[in-house]
Short mmCIF file of C-alpha atoms in Angstrom, two decimals:
data_model
loop_
_atom_site.label_atom_id
_atom_site.label_comp_id
_atom_site.label_asym_id
_atom_site.label_seq_id
_atom_site.Cartn_x
_atom_site.Cartn_y
_atom_site.Cartn_z
CA MET A 156 102.63 115.13 70.60
CA ILE A 157 103.58 116.17 74.20
CA LYS A 158 105.66 112.84 75.52
CA ALA A 159 105.49 112.18 79.48
CA ARG A 160 108.15 112.81 81.67
CA ASN A 161 110.64 110.44 82.15
CA ASP A 162 112.55 111.81 85.11
CA TYR A 163 109.84 110.85 87.53
CA ILE A 164 111.04 109.20 91.19
CA GLY A 165 110.11 104.91 91.76
CA TRP A 166 107.93 104.31 93.76
CA ASP A 167 110.80 103.07 96.56
CA ASP A 168 111.98 106.46 95.92
CA TYR A 169 108.77 107.68 97.29
CA PHE A 170 108.00 105.79 99.65
CA MET A 171 111.68 106.30 101.36
CA ALA A 172 111.22 109.87 100.81
CA ILE A 173 108.03 109.66 102.80
CA CYS A 174 109.63 108.03 105.24
CA VAL A 175 112.80 110.21 106.25
CA LEU A 176 110.28 113.76 105.60
CA SER A 177 108.75 111.92 108.47
CA ALA A 178 112.00 111.12 110.71
CA MET A 179 112.19 114.84 110.28
CA ARG A 180 109.09 115.61 112.77
CA SER A 181 110.82 113.38 115.46
CA LYS A 182 111.81 115.54 118.48
CA ASP A 183 114.57 112.85 119.23
CA PRO A 184 117.46 114.42 119.45
CA ASN A 185 119.69 111.41 119.04
CA THR A 186 117.59 109.28 116.41
CA GLN A 187 115.00 109.92 114.13
CA VAL A 188 112.80 107.11 112.51
CA GLY A 189 110.11 106.80 109.70
CA ALA A 190 108.34 104.58 108.47
CA CYS A 191 105.09 104.44 105.55
CA ILE A 192 102.70 101.64 105.04
CA VAL A 193 102.03 100.91 101.31
CA ASP A 194 98.94 98.49 100.30
CA ASN A 195 99.13 96.29 97.31
CA LYS A 196 97.78 99.19 94.37
CA ASN A 197 100.74 102.08 96.41
CA ARG A 198 98.38 104.23 98.20
CA ILE A 199 99.82 104.72 101.39
CA ILE A 200 97.80 103.65 104.15
CA GLY A 201 100.00 104.63 107.60
CA VAL A 202 103.21 106.80 108.42
CA GLY A 203 104.62 107.18 111.67
CA TYR A 204 107.62 108.69 112.79
CA ASN A 205 109.33 107.67 116.54
CA GLY A 206 108.46 109.99 119.78
CA PHE A 207 106.13 109.77 122.82
CA PRO A 208 102.61 109.10 123.21
CA ARG A 209 99.94 111.85 122.06
CA GLY A 210 99.22 114.15 125.24
CA CYS A 211 103.17 112.79 126.96
CA SER A 212 105.58 116.01 126.69
CA ASN A 213 108.69 116.08 124.95
CA SER A 214 109.73 118.98 128.00
CA ILE A 215 108.81 116.57 130.49
CA LEU A 216 110.04 113.34 129.98
CA PRO A 217 113.00 111.94 129.47
CA TRP A 218 114.96 112.12 126.39
CA ASP A 219 118.43 110.27 127.68
CA ARG A 220 120.03 107.86 126.56
CA GLU A 221 121.96 106.09 129.77
CA GLY A 222 120.74 105.91 132.95
CA LYS A 223 118.58 104.12 135.20
CA PRO A 224 115.58 103.09 132.47
CA ILE A 225 112.80 105.14 134.16
CA ASP A 226 114.75 108.24 133.48
CA THR A 227 115.63 107.10 130.11
CA LYS A 228 113.85 107.51 126.52
CA TYR A 229 113.24 103.98 125.85
CA MET A 230 110.54 103.62 129.18
CA TYR A 231 108.00 106.35 127.04
CA VAL A 232 109.30 106.44 123.17
CA SER A 233 107.08 104.48 120.68
CA HIS A 234 108.75 103.43 118.14
CA ALA A 235 108.08 104.64 114.21
CA GLU A 236 106.27 101.40 112.62
CA GLU A 237 104.32 101.62 116.04
CA ASN A 238 103.06 104.82 115.22
CA ALA A 239 102.62 103.74 111.45
CA ILE A 240 100.80 101.19 111.92
CA ASP A 241 97.99 102.95 115.23
CA ASN A 242 97.85 105.84 112.70
CA GLY A 243 97.05 103.07 110.05
CA ASN A 244 93.99 101.66 108.24
CA LYS A 245 93.87 98.41 110.07
CA TYR A 246 91.40 97.51 107.43
CA LEU A 247 94.16 97.66 104.73
CA ILE A 248 97.45 96.95 106.19
CA PRO A 249 97.35 93.17 105.90
CA HIS A 250 99.62 92.12 102.78
CA ALA A 251 100.48 95.74 103.15
CA LYS A 252 104.66 96.75 102.55
CA LEU A 253 106.47 99.14 105.47
CA TYR A 254 109.22 100.99 104.37
CA VAL A 255 110.76 102.34 107.45
CA THR A 256 114.78 104.15 107.67
CA MET A 257 116.22 102.05 110.06
CA PHE A 258 115.04 98.03 110.32
CA PRO A 259 112.57 96.83 112.80
CA CYS A 260 113.31 95.44 116.56
CA ASN A 261 111.96 92.44 117.80
CA SER A 262 108.93 94.15 119.79
CA CYS A 263 107.91 96.06 116.27
CA ALA A 264 109.34 92.25 114.21
CA ARG A 265 106.23 90.99 116.21
CA ARG A 266 103.64 94.30 115.56
CA ILE A 267 104.75 93.57 111.92
CA ILE A 268 103.93 90.15 111.91
CA GLN A 269 100.90 90.31 114.73
CA ASN A 270 98.94 92.96 111.39
CA GLU A 271 100.32 90.65 108.63
CA ILE A 272 102.31 92.93 107.09
CA ALA A 273 103.89 90.78 103.79
CA GLU A 274 107.78 93.29 103.59
CA VAL A 275 109.51 95.15 105.20
CA ILE A 276 111.39 97.82 103.16
CA TYR A 277 114.72 99.64 105.41
CA MET A 278 117.22 101.88 104.86
CA SER A 279 119.79 101.21 107.75
CA ASP A 280 120.77 98.12 109.34
CA LYS A 281 123.30 99.51 112.35
CA TYR A 282 121.86 97.86 114.54
CA ARG A 283 121.85 94.68 112.50
CA ASP A 284 124.42 92.45 115.22
CA THR A 285 122.38 93.28 118.25
CA ASP A 286 120.09 90.37 120.09
CA GLU A 287 116.96 92.47 119.43
CA CYS A 288 117.81 92.76 115.51
CA LYS A 289 118.54 88.94 115.06
CA ALA A 290 115.63 87.79 116.94
CA ALA A 291 113.08 89.89 114.63
CA LYS A 292 114.79 88.63 111.48
CA THR A 293 114.55 85.18 113.10
CA MET A 294 110.43 85.33 113.46
CA PHE A 295 110.27 87.17 110.06
CA GLU A 296 111.78 84.32 108.40
CA LEU A 297 109.65 81.66 110.52
CA SER A 298 106.49 83.94 109.64
CA GLY A 299 107.04 84.64 105.80
CA VAL A 300 107.96 88.09 106.42
CA LYS A 301 110.09 89.22 102.97
CA TYR A 302 112.65 91.50 103.85
CA ARG A 303 115.01 94.02 101.78
CA LYS A 304 117.60 96.58 101.81
CA TYR A 305 116.52 99.42 100.29
CA THR A 306 118.46 100.79 97.84
CA ALA A 307 118.07 104.25 95.71
CA ASP A 308 117.54 104.61 91.93
CA LYS A 309 118.38 108.24 93.30
CA LYS A 310 121.08 109.67 95.24
CA SER A 311 119.36 113.02 96.66
CA ILE A 312 115.84 114.45 96.11
CA ILE A 313 115.11 117.77 96.05
CA LEU A 314 112.18 119.16 97.85
CA LYS A 315 110.87 123.01 97.48
CA LEU A 316 108.53 123.93 99.45
CA LEU A 317 107.51 127.57 98.09
CA ASN A 318 107.81 128.31 94.31
CA ASP A 319 109.33 131.85 94.12
#
């Protein structure tokens, strides 16, 4: 009798890998973030990455990080979490989990809370000392949204797109 494989990836690695792959769609030359929303049956119900809104040209709007606010990307870019929520199934989002490659900012935290997402699993917390990140954590704690740092079971996942 043939037995099932035992070298398959776990759910956290699977969903975070989807976030990493989604982040690769971002046109941002400095920061690429991906997000994936998953219901309580481990079904993907929303995916997103950071970028300009639909119909806004990646070659006309600025990607600059410094300068007058109107001349920087920050006035225009939608975050991965926002896009995952906007692209997701609104009826299945409450009580879901959000996987994301970077800890959410305070603005995304508000959207996460308002959409009743129950848990955030994040890869990087590189902005942990900023007021935006501290505010996000405070709001999560006050609203009961759980958050935890992603810990990988696998160091890497190799993805082959062609079977030669």
